[in-house]
XYZ file of N, CA, C and O in Angstrom:
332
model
N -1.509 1.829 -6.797
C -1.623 1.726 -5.367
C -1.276 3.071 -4.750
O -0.106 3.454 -4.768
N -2.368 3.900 -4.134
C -1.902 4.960 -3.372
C -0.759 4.668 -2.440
O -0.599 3.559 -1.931
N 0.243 5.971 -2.176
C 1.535 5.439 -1.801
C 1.440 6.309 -0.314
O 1.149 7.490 -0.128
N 1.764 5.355 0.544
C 1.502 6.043 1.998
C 2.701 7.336 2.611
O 2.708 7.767 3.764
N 3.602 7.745 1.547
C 4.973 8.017 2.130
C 4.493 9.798 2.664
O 3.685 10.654 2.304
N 5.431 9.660 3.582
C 5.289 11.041 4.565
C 6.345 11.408 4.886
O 7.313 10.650 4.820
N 6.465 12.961 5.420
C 7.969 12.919 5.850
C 8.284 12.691 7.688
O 7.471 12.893 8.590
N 9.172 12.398 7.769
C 9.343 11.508 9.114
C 9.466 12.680 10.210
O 10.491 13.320 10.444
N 8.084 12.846 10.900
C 7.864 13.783 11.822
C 9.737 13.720 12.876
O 10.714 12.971 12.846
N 9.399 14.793 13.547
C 10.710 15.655 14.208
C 10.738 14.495 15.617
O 11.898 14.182 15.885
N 9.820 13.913 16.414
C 9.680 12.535 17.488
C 9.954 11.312 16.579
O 10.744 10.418 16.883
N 9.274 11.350 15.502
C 10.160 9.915 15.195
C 11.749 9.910 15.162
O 12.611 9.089 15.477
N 11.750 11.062 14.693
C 13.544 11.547 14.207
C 14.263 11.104 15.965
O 15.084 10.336 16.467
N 13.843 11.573 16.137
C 14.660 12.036 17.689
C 14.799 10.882 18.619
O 15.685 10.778 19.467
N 13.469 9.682 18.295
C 13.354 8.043 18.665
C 14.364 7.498 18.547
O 15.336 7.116 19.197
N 13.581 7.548 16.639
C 14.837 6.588 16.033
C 16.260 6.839 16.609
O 16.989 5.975 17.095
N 16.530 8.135 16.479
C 18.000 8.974 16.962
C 18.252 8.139 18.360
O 19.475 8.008 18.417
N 17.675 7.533 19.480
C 17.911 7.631 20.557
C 17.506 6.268 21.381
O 17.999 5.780 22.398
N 16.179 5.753 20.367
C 15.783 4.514 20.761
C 15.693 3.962 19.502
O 14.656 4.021 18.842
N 16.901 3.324 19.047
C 17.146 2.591 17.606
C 16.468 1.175 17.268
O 16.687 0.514 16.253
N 15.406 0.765 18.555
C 14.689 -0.284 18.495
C 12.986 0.372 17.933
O 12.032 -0.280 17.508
N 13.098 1.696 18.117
C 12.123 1.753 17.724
C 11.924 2.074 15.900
O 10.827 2.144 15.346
N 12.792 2.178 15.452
C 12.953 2.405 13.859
C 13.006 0.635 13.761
O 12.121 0.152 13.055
N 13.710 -0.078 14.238
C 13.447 -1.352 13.853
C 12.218 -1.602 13.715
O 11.768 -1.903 12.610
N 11.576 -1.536 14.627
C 9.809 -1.746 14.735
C 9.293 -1.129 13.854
O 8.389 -1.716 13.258
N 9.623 0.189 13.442
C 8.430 0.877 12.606
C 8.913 0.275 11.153
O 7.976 -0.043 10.420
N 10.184 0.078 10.650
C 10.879 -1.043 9.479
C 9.896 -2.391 9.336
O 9.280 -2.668 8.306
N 9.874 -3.067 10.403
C 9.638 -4.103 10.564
C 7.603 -4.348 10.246
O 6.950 -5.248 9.717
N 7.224 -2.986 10.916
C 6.103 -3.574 10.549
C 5.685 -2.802 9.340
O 4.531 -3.192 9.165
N 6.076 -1.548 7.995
C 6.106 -1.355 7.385
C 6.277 -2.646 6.504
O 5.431 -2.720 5.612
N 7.181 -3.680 6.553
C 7.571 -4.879 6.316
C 6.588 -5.537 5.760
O 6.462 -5.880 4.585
N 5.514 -5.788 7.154
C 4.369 -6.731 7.193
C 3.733 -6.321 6.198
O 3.387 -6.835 5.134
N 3.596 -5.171 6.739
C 2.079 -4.362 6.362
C 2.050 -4.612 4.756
O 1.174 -5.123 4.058
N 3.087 -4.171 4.482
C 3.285 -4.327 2.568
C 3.596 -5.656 2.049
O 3.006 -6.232 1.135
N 4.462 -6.027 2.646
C 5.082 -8.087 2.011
C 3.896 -8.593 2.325
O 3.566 -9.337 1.401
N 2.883 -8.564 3.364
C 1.815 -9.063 3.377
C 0.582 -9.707 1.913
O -0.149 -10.675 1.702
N 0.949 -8.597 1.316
C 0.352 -8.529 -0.107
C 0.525 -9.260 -0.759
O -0.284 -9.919 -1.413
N 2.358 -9.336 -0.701
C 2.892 -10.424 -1.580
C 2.377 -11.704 -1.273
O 1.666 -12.370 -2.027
N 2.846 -12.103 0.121
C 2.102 -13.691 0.942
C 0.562 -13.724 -0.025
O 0.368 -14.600 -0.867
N -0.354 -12.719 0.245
C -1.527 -13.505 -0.139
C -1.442 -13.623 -1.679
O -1.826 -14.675 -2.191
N -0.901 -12.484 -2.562
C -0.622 -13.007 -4.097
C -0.064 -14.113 -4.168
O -0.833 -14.970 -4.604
N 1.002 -14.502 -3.918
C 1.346 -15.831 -3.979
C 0.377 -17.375 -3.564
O 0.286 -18.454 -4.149
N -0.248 -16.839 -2.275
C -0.477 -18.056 -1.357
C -2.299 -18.358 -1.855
O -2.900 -19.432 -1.825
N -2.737 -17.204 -2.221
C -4.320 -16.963 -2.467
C -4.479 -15.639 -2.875
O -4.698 -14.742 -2.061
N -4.327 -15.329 -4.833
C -4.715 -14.340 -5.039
C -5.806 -13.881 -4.934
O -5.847 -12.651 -4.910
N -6.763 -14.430 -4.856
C -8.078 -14.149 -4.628
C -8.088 -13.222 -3.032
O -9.102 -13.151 -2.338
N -7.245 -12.808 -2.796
C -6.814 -12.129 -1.416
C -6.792 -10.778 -1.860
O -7.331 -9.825 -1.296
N -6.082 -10.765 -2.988
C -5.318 -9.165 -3.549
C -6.880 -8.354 -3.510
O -6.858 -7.153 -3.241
N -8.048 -8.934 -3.745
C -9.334 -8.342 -3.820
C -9.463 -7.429 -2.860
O -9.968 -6.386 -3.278
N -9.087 -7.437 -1.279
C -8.794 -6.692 -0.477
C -7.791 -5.484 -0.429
O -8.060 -4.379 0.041
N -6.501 -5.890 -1.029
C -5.922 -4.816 -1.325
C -6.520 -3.959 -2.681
O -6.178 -2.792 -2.873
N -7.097 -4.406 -3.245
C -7.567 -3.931 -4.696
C -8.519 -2.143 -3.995
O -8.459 -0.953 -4.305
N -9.121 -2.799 -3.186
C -10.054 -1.838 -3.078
C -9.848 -0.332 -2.729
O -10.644 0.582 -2.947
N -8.609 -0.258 -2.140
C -8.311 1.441 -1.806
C -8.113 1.735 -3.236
O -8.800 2.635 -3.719
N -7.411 1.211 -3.858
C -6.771 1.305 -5.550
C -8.096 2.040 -6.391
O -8.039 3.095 -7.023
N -9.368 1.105 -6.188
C -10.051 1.284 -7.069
C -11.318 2.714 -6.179
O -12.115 3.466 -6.740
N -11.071 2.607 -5.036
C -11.293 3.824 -4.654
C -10.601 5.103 -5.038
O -11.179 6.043 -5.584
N -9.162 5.076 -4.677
C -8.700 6.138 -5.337
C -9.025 6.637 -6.539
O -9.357 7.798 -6.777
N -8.884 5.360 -7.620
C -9.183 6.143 -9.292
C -10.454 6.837 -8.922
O -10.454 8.060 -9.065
N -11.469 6.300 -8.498
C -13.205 6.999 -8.677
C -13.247 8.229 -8.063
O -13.953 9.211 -8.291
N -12.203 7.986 -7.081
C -12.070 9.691 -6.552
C -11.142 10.611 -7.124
O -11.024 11.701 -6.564
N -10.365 10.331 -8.291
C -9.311 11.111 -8.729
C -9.913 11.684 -10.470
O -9.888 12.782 -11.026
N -10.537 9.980 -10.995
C -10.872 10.114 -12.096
C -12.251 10.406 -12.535
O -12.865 9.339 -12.535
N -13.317 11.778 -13.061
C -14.043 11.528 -12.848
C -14.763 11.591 -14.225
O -15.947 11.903 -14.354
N -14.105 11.334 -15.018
C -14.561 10.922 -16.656
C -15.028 9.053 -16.340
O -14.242 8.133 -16.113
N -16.372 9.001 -16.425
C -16.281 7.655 -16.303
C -15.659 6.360 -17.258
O -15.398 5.239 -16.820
N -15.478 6.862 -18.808
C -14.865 6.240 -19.719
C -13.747 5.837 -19.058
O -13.471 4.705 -18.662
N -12.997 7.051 -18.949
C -11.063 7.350 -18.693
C -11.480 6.046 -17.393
O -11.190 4.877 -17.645
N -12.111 6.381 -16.151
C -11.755 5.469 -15.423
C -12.026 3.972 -15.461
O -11.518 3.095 -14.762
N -12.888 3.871 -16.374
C -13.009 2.918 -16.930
C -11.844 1.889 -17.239
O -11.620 0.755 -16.816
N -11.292 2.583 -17.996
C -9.844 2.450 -19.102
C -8.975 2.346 -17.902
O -8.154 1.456 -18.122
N -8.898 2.578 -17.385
C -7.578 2.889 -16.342
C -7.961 1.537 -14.906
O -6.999 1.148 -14.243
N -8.899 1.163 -14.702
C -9.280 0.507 -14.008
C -8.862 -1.105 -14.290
O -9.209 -1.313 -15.453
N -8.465 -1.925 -13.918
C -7.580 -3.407 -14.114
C -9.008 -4.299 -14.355
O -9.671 -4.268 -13.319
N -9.621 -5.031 -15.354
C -10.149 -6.405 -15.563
C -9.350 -7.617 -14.938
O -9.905 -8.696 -15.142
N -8.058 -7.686 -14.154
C -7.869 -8.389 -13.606
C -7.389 -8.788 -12.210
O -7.353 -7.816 -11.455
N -6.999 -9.973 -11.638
C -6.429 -9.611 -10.157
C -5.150 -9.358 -10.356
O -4.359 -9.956 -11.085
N -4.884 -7.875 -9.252
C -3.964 -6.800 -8.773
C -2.671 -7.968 -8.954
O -2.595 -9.152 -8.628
N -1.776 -7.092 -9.590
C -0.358 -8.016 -9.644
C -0.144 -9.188 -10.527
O 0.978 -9.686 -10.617
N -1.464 -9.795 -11.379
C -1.554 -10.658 -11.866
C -2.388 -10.741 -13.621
O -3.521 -11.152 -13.872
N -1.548 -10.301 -14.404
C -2.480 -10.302 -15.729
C -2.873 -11.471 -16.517
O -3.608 -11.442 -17.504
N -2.201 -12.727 -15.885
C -2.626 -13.671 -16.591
C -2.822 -14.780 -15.107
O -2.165 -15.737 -14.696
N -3.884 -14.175 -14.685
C -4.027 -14.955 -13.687
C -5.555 -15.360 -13.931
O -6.120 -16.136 -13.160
């Protein structure tokens, strides 16, 4: 899973620093945004198919031996090998 992390611009700093509701919020929906994943693995993996797809974008754009990406690419649903 490409990993979204950045470093925390000099206005967020100074927010958070000053308006401590707004780091809650940006926590909170970082939260969603990712546990979300979990909800549909659990609730309807057949969901993860959506998250699957940046994943399998990334390899095709990183990997460009088609074997290797081949190999490296999951036969099954994301999070789930015996699913």
């Amino acid at each position: 899973m490409p990993k979204g992390d950045r470093p925390v611009s000099r206005i967020e700093k100074t927010l958070f620093r000053n308006l401590p509701l707004t780091q809650w919020l940006r926590r909170t929906a970082l939260f969603w945004a990712l546990d979300a994943r979990a909800l549909a693995f659990t609730f309807s993996p057949k969901l993860m198919a959506f998250a699957a797809k940046p994943v399998r974008k990334k390899i095709k754009e990183q990997v460009h031996d088609p074997e290797l990406r081949r190999k490296l690419t999951p036969d099954y649903t994301m999070g789930c090998s015996g699913c």
